[in-house]
Coordinates of C-alpha atoms and ligand atoms in Angstrom, one line a residue:
X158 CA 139.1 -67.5 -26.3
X159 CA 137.1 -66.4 -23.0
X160 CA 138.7 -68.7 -19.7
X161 CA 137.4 -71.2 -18.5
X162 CA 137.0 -69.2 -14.9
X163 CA 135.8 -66.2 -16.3
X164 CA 132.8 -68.0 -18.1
X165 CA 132.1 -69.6 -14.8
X166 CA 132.3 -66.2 -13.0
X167 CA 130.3 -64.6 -15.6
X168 CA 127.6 -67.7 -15.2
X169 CA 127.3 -66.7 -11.4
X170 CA 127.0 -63.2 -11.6
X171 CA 124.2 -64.1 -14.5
X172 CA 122.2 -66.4 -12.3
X173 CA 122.8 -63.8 -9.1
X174 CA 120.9 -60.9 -11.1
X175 CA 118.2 -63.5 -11.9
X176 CA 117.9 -64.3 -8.4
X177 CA 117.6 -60.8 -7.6
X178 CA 115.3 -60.1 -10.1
X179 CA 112.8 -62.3 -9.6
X180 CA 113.3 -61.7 -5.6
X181 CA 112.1 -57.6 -6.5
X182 CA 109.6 -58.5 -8.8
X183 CA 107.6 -61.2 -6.2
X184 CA 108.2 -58.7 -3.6
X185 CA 106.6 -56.2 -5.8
X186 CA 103.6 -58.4 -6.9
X187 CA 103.2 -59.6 -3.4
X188 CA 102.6 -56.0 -2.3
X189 CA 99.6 -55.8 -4.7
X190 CA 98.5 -58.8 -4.9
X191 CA 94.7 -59.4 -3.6
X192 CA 94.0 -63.0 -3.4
X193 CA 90.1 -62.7 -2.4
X194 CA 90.0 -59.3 -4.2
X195 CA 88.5 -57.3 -0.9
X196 CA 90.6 -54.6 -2.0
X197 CA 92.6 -55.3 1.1
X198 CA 96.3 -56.3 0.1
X199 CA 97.5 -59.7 1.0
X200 CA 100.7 -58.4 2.4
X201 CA 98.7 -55.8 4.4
X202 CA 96.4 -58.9 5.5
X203 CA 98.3 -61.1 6.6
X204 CA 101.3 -58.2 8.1
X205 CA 99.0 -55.2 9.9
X206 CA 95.2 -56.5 9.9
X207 CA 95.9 -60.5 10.8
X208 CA 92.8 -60.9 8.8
X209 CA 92.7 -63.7 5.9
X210 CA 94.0 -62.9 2.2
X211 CA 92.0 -65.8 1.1
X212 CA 88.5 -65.0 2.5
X213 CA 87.2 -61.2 1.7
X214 CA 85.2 -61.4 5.0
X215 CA 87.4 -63.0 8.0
X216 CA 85.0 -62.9 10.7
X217 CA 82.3 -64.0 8.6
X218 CA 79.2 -61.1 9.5
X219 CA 78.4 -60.2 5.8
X220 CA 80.8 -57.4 5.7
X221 CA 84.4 -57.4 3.7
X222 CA 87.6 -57.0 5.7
X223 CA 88.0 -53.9 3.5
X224 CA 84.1 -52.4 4.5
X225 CA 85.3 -52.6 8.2
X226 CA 88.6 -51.4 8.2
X227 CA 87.0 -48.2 6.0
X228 CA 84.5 -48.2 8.6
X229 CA 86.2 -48.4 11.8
X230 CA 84.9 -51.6 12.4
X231 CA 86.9 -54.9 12.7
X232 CA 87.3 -57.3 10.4
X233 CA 88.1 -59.9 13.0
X234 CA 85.5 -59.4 15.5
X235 CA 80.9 -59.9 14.2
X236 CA 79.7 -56.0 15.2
X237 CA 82.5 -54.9 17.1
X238 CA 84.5 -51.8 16.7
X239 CA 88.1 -51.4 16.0
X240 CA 88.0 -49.0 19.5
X241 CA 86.0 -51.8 20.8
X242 CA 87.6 -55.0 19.6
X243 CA 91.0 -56.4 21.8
X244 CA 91.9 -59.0 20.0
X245 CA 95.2 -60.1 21.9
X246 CA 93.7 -59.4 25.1
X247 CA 96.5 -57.1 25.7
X248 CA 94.9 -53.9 26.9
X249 CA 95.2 -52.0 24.1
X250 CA 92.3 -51.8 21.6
X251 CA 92.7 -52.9 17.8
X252 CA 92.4 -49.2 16.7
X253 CA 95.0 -48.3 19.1
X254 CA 97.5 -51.1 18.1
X255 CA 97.3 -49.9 13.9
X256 CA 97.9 -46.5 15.1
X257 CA 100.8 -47.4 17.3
X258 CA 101.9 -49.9 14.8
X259 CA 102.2 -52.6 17.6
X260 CA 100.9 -56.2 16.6
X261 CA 97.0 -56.7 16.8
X262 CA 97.9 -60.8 17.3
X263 CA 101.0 -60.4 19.8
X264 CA 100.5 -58.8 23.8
X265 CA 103.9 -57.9 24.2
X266 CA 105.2 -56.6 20.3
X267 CA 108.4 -55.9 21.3
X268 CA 109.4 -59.1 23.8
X269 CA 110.3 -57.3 26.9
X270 CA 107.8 -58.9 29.4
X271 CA 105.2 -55.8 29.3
X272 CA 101.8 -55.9 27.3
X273 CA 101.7 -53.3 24.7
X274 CA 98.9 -51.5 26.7
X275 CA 100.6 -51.8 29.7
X276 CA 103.4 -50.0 27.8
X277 CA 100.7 -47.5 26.2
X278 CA 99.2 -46.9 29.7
X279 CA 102.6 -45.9 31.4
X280 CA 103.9 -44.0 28.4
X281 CA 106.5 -46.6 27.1
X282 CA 107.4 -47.5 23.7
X283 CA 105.7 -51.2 23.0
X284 CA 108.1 -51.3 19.8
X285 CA 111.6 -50.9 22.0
X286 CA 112.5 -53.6 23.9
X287 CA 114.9 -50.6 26.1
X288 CA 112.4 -48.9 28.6
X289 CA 112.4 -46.2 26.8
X290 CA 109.4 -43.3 27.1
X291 CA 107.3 -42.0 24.1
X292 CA 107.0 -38.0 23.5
X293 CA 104.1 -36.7 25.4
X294 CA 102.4 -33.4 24.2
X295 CA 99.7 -30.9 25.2
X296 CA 98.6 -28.7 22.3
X297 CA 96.3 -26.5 23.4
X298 CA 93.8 -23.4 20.4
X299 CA 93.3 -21.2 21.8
X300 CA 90.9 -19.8 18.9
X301 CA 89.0 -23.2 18.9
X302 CA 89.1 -23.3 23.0
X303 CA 90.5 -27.3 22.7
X304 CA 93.2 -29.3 24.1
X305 CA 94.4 -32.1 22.5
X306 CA 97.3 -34.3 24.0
X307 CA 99.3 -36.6 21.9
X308 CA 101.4 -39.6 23.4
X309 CA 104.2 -40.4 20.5
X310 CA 102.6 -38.4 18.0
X311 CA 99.3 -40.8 18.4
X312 CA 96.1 -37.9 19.2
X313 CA 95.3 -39.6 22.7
X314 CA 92.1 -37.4 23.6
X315 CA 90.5 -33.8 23.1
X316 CA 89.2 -31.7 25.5
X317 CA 87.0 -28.1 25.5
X318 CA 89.0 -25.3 27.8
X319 CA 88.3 -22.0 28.7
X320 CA 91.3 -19.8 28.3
X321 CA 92.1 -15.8 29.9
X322 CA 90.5 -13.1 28.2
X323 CA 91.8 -10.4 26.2
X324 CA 94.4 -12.9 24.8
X325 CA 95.9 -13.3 28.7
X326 CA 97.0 -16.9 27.9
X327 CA 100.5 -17.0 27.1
X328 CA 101.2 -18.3 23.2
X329 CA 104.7 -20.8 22.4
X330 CA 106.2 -23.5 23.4
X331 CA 106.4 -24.5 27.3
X332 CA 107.0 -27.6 29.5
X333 CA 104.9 -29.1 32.2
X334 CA 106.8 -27.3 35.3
X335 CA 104.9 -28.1 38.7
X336 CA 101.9 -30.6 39.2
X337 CA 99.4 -29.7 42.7
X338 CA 96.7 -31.3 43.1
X339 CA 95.1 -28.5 45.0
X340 CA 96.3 -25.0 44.5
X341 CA 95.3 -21.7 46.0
X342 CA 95.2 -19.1 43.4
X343 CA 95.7 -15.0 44.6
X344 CA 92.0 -14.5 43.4
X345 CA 90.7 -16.5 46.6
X346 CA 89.5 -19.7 45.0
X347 CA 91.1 -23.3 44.4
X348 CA 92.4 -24.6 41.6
X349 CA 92.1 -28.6 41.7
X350 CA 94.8 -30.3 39.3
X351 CA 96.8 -27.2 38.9
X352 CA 99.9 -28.1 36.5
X353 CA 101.7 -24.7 35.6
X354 CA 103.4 -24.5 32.5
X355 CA 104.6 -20.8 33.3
X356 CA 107.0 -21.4 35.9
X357 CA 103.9 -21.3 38.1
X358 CA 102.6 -17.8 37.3
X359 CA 100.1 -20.0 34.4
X360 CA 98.8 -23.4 34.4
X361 CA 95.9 -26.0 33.5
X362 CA 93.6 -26.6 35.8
X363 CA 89.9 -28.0 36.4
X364 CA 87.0 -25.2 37.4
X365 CA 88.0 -23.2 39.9
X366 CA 86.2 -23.8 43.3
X367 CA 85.5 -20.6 45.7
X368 CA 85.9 -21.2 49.3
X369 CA 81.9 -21.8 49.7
X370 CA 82.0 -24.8 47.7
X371 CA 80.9 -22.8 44.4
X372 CA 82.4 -24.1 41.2
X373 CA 83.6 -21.2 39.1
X374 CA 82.8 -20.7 35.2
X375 CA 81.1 -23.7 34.6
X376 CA 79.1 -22.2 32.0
X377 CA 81.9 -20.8 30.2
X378 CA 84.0 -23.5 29.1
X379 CA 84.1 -23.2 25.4
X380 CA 84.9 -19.5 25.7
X381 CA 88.1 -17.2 27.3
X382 CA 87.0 -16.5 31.1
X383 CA 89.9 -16.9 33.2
X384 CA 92.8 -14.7 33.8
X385 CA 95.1 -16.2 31.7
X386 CA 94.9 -20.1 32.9
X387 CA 93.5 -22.6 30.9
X388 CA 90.4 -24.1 32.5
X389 CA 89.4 -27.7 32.1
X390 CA 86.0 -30.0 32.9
X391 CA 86.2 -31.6 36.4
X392 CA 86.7 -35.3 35.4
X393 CA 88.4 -34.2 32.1
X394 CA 91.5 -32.2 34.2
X395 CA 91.6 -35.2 36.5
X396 CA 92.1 -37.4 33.5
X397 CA 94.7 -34.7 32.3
X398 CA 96.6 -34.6 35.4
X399 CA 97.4 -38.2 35.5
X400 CA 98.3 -38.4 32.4
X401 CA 100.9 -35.6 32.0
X402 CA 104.3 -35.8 33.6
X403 CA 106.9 -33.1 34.3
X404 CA 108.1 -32.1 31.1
X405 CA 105.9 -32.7 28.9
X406 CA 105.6 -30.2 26.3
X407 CA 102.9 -28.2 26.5
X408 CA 102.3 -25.7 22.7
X409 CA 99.7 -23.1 22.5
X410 CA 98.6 -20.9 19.7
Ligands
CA520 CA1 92.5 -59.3 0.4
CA521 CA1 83.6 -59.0 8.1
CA522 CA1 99.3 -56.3 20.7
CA523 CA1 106.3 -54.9 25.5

């Protein structure tokens, strides 16, 4: 004969599986589930997109919440891109919170009294309450004559560059080592929003300007021209320069 505590103990462990099972398997179903079959996941709706599972077009303009999201458009906003669209008035666009998985329905994700594009702007992480910085990086083709930068692994912007000929620009992996926001290069000419990379023998820089006023290579970015430097478009190496900080990690190849 089984004991009478034994029975009982088998009994809870009997209802605990159940209770775990059926936990999984609505976990499971919840994950596919499509309430308003927009081919936008309920879960997905109501966790990432704020949108509604029960109505296939949230904001109404004739388009599903699936359409827009494939589209780049958002499902919460008539006509309005996801680049476009703020919804939380936090400074950072819709686009910009799904890529930096921040909360398109909360200003400040992580509860530390700074919006997420606050954080975003000033190269914090909006999902760490700690003030702690996200990666920045500067990858820079030298086959393609592009730079693009990356802030936590999110592709912030692209830019054309004119590199050095004859394969002058140094390939591998470097840090930002100096920023000037005026340097004067040995060849006799300026180099606005200089930021050397190469303990200050190479940099990045905007267009050169000669001493007369006259802007150097405009007509070459796109192709090698410079002696080993890596030239940028005037508002697009200001934009650059602001953005980078000693240190960050600058890869060319
Ligand atoms: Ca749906
Ligand atoms: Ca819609
Ligand atoms: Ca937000
Ligand atoms: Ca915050």
């Amino acid at each position: 004969m089984i004991p009478v505590h034994w029975y009982k103990k088998m009994k809870k462990i009997f209802y605990f599986s159940l209770f775990v099972f059926i936990l999984t398997f609505n976990l499971a179903k919840a994950n596919i589930i499509d309430s308003d079959n927009d081919g936008v996941n309920d879960k997905d709706e109501i966790e990432i997109y704020k949108t509604d599972p029960n109505n296939p077009d949230t904001d109404g303009d004739g388009y599903s919440d699936w359409i827009e999201l494939n589209n780049g458009y958002s499902p919460l906003a008539p006509n309005k891109k996801l680049t476009e669209n703020d919804f939380d008035n936090d400074g950072l666009s819709d686009k910009d919170e799904l890529l930096f998985h921040t909360e398109i329905d909360n200003p400040d994700t992580d509860g530390d009294g700074y919006s997420d594009g606050t954080e975003i702007k000033n190269g914090y992480d909006p999902l760490n309450k700690e003030a702690r910085k996200l990666e920045k990086l500067i990858k820079i083709n030298l086959k393609e004559q592009k730079l693009t930068y990356f802030l936590g692994g999110v592709r912030r912007g692209e830019f054309i560059i004119s590199s050095g000929v004859n394969n002058t620009t140094p390939k591998g992996v470097f840090k930002i080592d100096r920023k000037i926001k005026k340097a004067w290069s040995n060849f006799g000419l300026w180099m606005p929003y200089w930021m050397s990379f190469y303990k200050g023998k190479y940099g990045i820089h905007e267009l050169p300007i000669w001493p007369n006023g006259r802007r150097e290579g405009v007509n070459h970015l796109g192709k090698p021209a410079s002696h080993g430097c890596v030239r940028l478009g005037t508002e697009d190496a200001k934009t650059l320069y602001n953005w980078t900080e000693i240190g960050t990690i600058v890869i060319i190849h």
